Short mmCIF file of C-alpha atoms and ligand atoms in Angstrom, two decimals:
data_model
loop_
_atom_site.label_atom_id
_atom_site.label_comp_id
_atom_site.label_asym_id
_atom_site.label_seq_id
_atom_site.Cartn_x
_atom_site.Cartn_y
_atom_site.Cartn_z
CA UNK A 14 0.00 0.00 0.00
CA UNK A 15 1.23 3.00 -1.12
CA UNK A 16 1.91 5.77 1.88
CA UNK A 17 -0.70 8.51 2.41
CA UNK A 18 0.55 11.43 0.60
CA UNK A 19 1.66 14.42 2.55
CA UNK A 20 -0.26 17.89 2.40
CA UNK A 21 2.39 19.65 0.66
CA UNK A 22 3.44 16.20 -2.14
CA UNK A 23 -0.35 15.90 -2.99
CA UNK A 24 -0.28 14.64 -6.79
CA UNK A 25 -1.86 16.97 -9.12
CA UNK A 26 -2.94 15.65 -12.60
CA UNK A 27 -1.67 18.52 -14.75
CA UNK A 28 -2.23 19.28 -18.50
CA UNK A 29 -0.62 22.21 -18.80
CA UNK A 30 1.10 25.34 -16.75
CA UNK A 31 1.32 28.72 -17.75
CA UNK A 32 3.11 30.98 -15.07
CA UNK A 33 2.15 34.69 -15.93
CA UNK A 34 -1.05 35.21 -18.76
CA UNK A 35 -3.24 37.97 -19.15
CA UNK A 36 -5.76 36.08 -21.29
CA UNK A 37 -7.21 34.01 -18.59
CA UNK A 38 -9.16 36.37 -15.94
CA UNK A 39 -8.21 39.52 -14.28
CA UNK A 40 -4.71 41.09 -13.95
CA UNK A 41 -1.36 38.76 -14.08
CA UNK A 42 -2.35 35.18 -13.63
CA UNK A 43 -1.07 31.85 -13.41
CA UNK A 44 -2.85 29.39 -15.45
CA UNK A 45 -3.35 25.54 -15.09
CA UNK A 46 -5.16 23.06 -16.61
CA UNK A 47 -6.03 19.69 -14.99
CA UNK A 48 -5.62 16.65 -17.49
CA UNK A 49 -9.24 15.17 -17.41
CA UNK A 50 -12.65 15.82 -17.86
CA UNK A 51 -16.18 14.27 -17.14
CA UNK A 52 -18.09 16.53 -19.45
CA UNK A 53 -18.64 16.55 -23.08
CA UNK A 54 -18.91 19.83 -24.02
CA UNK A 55 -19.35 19.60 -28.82
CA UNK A 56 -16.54 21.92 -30.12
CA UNK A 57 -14.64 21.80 -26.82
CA UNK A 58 -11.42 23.59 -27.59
CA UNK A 59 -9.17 21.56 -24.88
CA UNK A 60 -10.11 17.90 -26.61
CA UNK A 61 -6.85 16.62 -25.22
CA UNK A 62 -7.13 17.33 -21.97
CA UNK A 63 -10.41 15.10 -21.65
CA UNK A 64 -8.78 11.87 -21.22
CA UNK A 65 -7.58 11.58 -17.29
CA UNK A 66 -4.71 9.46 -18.01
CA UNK A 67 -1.93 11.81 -19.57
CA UNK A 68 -0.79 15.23 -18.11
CA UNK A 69 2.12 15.09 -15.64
CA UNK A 70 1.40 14.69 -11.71
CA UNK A 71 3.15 17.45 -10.30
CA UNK A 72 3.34 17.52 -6.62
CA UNK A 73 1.37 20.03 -4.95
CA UNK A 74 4.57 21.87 -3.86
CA UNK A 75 6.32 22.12 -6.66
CA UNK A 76 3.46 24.04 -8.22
CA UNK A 77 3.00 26.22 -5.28
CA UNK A 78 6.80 26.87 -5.74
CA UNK A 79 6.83 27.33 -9.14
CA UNK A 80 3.69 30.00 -8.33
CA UNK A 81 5.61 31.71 -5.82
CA UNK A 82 8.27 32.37 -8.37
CA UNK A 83 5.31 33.86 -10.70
CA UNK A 84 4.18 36.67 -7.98
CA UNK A 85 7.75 37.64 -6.97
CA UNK A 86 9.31 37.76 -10.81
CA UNK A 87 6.24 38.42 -12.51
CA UNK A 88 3.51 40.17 -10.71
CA UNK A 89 1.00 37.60 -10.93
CA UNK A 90 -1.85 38.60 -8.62
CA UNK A 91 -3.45 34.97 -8.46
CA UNK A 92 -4.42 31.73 -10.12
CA UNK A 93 -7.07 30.57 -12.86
CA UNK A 94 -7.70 26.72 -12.78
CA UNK A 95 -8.91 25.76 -16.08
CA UNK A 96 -8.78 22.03 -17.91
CA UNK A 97 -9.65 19.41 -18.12
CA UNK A 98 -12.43 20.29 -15.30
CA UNK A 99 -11.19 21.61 -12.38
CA UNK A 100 -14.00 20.29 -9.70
CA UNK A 101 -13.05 16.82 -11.58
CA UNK A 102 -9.72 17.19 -9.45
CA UNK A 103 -11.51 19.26 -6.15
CA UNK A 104 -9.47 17.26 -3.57
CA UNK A 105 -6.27 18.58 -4.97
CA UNK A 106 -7.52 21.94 -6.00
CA UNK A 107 -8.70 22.72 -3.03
CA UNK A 108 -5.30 21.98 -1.68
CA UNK A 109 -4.22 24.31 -3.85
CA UNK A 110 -6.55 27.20 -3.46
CA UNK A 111 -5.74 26.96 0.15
CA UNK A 112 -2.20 27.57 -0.36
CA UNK A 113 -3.13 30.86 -2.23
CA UNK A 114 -5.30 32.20 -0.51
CA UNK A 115 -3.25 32.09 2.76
CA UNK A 116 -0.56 33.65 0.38
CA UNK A 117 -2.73 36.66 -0.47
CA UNK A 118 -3.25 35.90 -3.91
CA UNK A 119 -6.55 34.98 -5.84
CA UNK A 120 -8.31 31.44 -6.92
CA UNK A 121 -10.67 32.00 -10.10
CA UNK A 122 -12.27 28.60 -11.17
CA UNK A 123 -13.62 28.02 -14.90
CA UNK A 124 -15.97 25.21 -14.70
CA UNK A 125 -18.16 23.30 -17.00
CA UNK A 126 -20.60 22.32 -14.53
CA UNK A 127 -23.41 25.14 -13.47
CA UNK A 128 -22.76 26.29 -9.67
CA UNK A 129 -25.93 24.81 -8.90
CA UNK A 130 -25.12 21.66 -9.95
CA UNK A 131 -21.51 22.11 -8.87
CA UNK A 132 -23.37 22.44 -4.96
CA UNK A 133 -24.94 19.05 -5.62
CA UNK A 134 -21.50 17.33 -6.86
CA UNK A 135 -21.23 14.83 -3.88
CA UNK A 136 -17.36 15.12 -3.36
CA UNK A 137 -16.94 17.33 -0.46
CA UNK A 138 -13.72 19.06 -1.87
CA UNK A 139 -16.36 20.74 -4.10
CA UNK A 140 -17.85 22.80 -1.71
CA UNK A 141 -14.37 23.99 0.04
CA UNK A 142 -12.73 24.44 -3.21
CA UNK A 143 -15.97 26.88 -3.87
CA UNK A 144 -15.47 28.44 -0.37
CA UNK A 145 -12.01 29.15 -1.52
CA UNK A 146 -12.65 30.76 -5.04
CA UNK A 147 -13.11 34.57 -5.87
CA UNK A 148 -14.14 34.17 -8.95
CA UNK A 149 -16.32 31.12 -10.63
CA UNK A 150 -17.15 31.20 -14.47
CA UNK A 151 -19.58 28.37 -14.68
CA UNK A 152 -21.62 25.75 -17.34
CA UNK A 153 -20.47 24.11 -20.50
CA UNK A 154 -19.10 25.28 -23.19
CA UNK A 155 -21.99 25.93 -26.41
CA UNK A 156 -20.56 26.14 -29.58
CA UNK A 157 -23.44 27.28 -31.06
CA UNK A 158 -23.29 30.64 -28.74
CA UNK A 159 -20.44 32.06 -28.95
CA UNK A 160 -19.56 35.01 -26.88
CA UNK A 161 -18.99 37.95 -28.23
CA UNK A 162 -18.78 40.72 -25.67
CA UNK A 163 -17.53 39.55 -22.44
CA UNK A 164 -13.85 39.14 -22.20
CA UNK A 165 -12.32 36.00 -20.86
CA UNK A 166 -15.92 33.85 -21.25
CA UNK A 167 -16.11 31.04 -23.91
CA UNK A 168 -20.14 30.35 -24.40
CA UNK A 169 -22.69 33.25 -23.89
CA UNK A 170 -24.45 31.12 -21.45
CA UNK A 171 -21.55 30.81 -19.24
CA UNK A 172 -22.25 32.98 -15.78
CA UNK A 173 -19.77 34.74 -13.77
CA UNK A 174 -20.31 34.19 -10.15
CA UNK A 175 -17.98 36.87 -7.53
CA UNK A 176 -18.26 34.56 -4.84
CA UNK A 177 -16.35 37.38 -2.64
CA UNK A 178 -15.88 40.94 -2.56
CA UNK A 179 -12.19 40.69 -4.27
CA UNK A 180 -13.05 41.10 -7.58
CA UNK A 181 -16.16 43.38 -8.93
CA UNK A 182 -18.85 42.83 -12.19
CA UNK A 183 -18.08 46.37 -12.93
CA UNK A 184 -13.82 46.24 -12.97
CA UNK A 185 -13.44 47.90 -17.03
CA UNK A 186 -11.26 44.84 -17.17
CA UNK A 187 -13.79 43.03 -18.13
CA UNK A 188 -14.73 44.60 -21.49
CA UNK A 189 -11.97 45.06 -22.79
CA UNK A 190 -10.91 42.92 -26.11
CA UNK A 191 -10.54 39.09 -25.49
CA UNK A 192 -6.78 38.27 -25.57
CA UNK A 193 -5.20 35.54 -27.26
CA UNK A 194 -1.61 34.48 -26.31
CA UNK A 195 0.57 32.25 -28.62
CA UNK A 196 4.03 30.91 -27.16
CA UNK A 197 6.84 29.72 -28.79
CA UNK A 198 9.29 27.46 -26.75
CA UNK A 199 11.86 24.87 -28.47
CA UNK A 200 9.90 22.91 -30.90
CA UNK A 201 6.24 23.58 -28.85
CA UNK A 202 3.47 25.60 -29.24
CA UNK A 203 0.88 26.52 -26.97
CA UNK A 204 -2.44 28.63 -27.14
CA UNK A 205 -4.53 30.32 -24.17
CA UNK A 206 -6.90 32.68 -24.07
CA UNK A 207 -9.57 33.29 -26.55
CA UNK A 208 -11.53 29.84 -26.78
CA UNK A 209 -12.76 30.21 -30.92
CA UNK A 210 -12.58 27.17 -33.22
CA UNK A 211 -10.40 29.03 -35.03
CA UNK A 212 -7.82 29.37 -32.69
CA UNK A 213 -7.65 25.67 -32.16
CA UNK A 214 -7.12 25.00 -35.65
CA UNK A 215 -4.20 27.57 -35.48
CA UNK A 216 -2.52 25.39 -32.79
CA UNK A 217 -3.23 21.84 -34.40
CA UNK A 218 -1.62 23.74 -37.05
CA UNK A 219 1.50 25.10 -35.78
CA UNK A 220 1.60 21.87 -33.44
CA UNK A 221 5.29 19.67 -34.26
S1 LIG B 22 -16.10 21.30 -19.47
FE1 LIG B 22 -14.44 22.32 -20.60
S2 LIG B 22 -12.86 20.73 -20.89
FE2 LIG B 22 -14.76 19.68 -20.31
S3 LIG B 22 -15.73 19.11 -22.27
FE3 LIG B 22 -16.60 21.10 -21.65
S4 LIG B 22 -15.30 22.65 -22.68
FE4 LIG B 22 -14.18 20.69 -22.70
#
């Protein structure tokens, strides 16, 4: 039997890391996708990071670390947990909220489940990793309603839920033009930000 794992060496099941982005919520972020998803969502624009096997498991504090190196060198004012589907891996991302919140950063969640049905979700990580998030854009992702005014926000009927006072429905930054960041490293290339079909194709394009 393998030993329980430590607070600070919990595994997390990670698709992808990016330390400072602007195109995934408000002010300097760092980004991270969970490899694995429940949900379905047509046209989803992560497709790879459905299965659950794949990723890398990072250990909880190496991904803390590798944060706290993000807010000292880079600004970055909090985290965005994307995927994959975040409240898919609560236990863990709760662990991690935790850690950022008693840091002083931020935790903003994109989910594809609704926060109603999110509350109902029987693992009880869900509802501390909810007590632990500022900022909660909820419900799948409909191709067939694309947003087209709301900066940040994939499907028109995705909601965004301030779940504390940190952040406020009425910040400018959220109108502002939807931001699309393309990254060139060795022989990869990744893609965040703006969710369109379009973009995807760019990166199966430009993919080695
Ligand atoms: S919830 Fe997100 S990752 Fe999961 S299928 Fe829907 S769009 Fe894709």
């Amino acid at each position: 039997m393998e030993p329980a794992a430590q607070p600070g060496d919990l595994p997390l099941q990670v698709a992808q890391i990016v330390a400072c982005t602007e195109a995934e919520g408000p002010g300097r972020r760092f980004a991270l996708w969970f490899q694995g998803c429940p949900l379905r969502c047509p046209g989803c624009c992560n497709p790879e990071m459905l299965p659950f096997d794949g990723g890398a498991r990072l250990p909880l504090s190496e991904v803390i670390e590798r944060l706290r190196r993000a807010a000292n060198q880079q600004g970055v004012e909090g985290i965005s947990l994307l995927g994959g589907e975040p409240l898919a891996h609560a236990r863990e991302a709760a662990a991690l909220a935790r850690q950022v919140q008693s840091a002083g950063l931020s935790v903003m969640i994109f989910s594809g489940y609704t926060l109603e049905e999110a509350r109902l979700l029987p693992e009880p990580a869900v509802a501390e990793l909810l007590s632990l998030t500022d900022i909660l854009v909820d419900g799948p992702y409909i191709r067939e309603q694309p947003e087209e005014h709301r900066r940040w926000i994939g499907s028109a009927n995705q909601r965004i839920h301030f779940l504390t006072d940190r952040y406020r429905a009425d910040d400018p930054c959220w109108q502002r033009r939807n931001t699309l960041e393309i990254r060139l490293r060795d022989r990869e290339v990744s893609i965040n930000g703006f969710p369109a079909p379009s973009a995807v194709g760019l990166w199966k394009r430009l993919r080695p």
